[in-house]
PDB file of C-alpha atoms in Angstrom:
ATOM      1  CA  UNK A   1    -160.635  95.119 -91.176  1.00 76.00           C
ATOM      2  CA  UNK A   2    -159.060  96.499 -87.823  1.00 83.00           C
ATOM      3  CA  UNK A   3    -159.717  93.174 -85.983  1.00 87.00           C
ATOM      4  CA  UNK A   4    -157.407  91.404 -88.751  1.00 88.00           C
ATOM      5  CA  UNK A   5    -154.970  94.401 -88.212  1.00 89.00           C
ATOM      6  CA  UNK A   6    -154.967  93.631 -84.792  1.00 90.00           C
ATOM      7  CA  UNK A   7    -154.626  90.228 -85.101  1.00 89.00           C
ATOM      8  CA  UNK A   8    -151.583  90.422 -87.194  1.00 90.00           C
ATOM      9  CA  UNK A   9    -149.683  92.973 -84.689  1.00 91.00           C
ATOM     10  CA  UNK A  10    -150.202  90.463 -81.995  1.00 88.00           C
ATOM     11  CA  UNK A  11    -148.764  87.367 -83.948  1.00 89.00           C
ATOM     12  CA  UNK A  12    -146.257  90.117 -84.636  1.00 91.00           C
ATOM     13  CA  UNK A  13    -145.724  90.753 -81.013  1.00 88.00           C
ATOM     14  CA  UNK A  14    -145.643  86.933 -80.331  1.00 85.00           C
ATOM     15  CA  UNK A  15    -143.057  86.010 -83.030  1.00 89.00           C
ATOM     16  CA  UNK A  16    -140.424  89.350 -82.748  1.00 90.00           C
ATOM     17  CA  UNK A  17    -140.714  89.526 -78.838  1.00 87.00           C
ATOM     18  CA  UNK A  18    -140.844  86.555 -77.147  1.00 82.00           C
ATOM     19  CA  UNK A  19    -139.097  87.785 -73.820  1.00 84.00           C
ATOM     20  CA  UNK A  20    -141.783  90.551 -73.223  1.00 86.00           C
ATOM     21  CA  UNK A  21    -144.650  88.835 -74.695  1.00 82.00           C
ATOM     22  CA  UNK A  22    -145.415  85.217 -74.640  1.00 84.00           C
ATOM     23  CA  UNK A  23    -148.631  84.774 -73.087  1.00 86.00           C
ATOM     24  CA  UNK A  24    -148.827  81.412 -70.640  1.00 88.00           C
ATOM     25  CA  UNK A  25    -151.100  79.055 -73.864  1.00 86.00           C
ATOM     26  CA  UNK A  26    -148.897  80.546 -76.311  1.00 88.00           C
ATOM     27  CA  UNK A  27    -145.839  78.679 -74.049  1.00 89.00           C
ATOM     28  CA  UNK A  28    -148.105  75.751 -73.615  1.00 90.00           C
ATOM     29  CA  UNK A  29    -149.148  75.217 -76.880  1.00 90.00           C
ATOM     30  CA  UNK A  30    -145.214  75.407 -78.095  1.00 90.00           C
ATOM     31  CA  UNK A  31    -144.070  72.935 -75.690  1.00 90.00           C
ATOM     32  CA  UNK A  32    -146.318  70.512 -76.958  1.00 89.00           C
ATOM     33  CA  UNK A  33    -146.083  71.308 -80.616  1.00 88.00           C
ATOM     34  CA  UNK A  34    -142.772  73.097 -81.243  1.00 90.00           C
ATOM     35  CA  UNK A  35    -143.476  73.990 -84.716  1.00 91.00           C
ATOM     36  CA  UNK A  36    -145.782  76.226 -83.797  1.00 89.00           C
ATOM     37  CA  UNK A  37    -143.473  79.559 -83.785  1.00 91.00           C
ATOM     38  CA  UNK A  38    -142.327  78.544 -87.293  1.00 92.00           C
ATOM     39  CA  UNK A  39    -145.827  77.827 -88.319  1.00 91.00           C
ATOM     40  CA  UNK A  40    -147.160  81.416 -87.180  1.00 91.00           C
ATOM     41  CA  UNK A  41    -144.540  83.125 -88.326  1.00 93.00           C
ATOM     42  CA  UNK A  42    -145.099  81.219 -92.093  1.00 93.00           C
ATOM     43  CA  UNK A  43    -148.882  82.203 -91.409  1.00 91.00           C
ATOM     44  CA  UNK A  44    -147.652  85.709 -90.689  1.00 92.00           C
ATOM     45  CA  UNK A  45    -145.537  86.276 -93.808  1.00 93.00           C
ATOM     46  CA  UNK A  46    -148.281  85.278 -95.908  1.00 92.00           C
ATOM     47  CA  UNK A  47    -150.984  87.334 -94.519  1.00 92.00           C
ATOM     48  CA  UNK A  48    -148.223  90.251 -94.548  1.00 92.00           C
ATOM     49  CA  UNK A  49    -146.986  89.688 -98.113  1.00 92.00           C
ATOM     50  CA  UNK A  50    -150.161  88.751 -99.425  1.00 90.00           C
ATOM     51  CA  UNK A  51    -151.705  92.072 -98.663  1.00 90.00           C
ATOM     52  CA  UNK A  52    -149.013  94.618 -99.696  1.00 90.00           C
ATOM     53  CA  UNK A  53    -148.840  92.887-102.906  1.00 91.00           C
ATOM     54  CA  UNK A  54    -152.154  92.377-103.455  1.00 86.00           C
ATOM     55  CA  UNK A  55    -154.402  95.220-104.558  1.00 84.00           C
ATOM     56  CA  UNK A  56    -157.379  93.469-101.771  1.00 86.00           C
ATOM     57  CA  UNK A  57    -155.290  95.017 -99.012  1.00 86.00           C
ATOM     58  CA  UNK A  58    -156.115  93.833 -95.521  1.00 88.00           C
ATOM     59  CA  UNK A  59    -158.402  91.324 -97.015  1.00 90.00           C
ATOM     60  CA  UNK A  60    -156.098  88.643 -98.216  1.00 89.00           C
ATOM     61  CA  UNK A  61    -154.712  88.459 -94.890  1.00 90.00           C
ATOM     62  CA  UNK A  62    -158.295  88.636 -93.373  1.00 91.00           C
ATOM     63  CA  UNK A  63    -159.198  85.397 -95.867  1.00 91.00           C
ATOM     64  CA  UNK A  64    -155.641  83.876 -94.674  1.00 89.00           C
ATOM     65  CA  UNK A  65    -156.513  83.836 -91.326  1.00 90.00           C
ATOM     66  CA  UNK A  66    -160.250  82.169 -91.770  1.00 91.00           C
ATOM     67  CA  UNK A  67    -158.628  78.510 -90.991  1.00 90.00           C
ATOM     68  CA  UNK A  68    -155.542  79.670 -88.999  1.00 88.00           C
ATOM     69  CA  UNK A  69    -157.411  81.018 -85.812  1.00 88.00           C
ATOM     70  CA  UNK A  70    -159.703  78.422 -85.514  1.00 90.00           C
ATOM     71  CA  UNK A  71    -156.370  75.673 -85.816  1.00 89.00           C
ATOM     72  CA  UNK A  72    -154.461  77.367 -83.482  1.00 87.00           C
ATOM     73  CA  UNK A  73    -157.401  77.403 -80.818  1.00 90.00           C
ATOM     74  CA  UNK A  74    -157.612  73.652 -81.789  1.00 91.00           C
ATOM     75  CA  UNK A  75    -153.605  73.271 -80.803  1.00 88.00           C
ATOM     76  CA  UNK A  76    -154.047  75.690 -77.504  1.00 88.00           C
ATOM     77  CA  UNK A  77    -156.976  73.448 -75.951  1.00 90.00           C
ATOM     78  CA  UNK A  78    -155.133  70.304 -77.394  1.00 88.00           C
ATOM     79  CA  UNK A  79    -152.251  71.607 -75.383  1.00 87.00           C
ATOM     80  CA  UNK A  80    -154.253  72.555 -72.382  1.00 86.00           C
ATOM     81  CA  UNK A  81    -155.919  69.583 -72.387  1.00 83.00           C
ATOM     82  CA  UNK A  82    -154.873  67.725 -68.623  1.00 79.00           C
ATOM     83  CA  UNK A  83    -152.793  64.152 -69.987  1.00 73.00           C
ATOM     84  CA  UNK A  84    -155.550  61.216 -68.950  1.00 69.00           C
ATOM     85  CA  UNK A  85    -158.248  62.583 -69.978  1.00 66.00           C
ATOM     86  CA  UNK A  86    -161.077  60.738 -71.919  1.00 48.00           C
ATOM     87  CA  UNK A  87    -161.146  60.547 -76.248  1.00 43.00           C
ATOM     88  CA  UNK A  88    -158.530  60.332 -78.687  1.00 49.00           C
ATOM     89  CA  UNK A  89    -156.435  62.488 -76.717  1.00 48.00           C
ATOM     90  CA  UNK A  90    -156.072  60.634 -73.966  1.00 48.00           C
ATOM     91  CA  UNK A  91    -155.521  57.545 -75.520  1.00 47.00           C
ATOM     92  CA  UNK A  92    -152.476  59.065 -77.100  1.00 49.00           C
ATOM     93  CA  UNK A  93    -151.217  60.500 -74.092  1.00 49.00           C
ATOM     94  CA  UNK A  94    -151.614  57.707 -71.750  1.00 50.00           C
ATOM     95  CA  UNK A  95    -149.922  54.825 -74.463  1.00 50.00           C
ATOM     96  CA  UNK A  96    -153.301  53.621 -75.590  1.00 49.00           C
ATOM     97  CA  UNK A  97    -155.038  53.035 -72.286  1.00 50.00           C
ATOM     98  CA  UNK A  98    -157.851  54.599 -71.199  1.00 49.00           C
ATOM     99  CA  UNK A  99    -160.687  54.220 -68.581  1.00 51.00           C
ATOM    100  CA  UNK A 100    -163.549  51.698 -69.126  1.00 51.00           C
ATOM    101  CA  UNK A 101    -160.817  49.760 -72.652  1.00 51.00           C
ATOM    102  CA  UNK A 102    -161.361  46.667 -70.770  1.00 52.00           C
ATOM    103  CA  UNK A 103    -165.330  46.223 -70.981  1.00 52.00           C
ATOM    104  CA  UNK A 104    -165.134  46.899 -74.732  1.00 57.00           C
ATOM    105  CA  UNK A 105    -165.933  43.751 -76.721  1.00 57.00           C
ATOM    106  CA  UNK A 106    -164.937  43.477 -80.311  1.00 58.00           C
ATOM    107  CA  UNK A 107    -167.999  43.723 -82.248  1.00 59.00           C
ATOM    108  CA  UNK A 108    -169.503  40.836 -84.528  1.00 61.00           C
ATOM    109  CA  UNK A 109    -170.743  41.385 -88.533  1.00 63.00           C
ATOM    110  CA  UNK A 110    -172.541  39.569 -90.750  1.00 68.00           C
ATOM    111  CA  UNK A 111    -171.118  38.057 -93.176  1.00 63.00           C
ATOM    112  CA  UNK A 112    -173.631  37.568 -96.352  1.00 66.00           C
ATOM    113  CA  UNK A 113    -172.428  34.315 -97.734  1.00 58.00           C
TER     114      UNK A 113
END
C-alpha cells in the first residue's frame, strides 16, 4: 500500500514540478514520445480519483498501476535505446535498414496443388 502511495507522489512530483524534478529518462522518454506527460498525468487522475471515490482506497490505484509501470519502463528503455541498434527498433530508426538485410533471402513454401 505505501509503495503505490509513493509511487503516486512521484508521478505527482513529475507532472506539477517539472523545473525541480524531471529526472534525465523521464526527459528522454518525453522527447521521444511527447505524449507521455499527458499520458501520466491521465494515469494519475485515475489512480487519484479512483481511490477517493472508491470505498477499495489505495487499491484501485494499486490495480491501476499493474500495466502502467511496466509500459512506461517499456517507453524509458525504448527511449534509451542507442538509434542503430539491432530488432524492430532499429529498423525503425535507421529507415528500414539494418545490419546483415542484405544476406536475407525470401523464403520459399509449398504450395499443395
Amino acid at each position: 500500500m505505501w509503495l503505490t502511495v509513493l509511487v503516486l507522489v512521484a508521478a505527482a512530483l513529475l507532472l506539477f514540478a517539472p523545473h525541480r524534478f524531471t529526472p534525465r529518462w523521464f526527459a528522454r522518454t518525453e522527447t521521444e514520445w511527447p505524449l507521455l506527460r499527458p499520458t501520466v498525468l491521465a494515469l494519475w487522475i485515475v489512480c487519484v480519483a479512483g481511490s477517493v471515490v472508491n470505498d477499495f482506497g489505495v487499491r484501485i490505484a494499486m490495480i491501476a498501476l499493474i500495466p502502467a509501470v511496466p509500459l512506461l519502463t517499456v517507453a524509458a528503455l525504448h527511449a534509451a535505446a542507442p538509434p542503430g541498434t539491432g530488432g524492430v527498433d532499429g529498423a525503425a530508426r535507421t529507415g528500414g535498414a539494418t545490419e546483415g538485410a542484405a544476406d536475407q533471402r525470401p523464403v520459399r513454401t509449398r504450395s499443395t496443388a
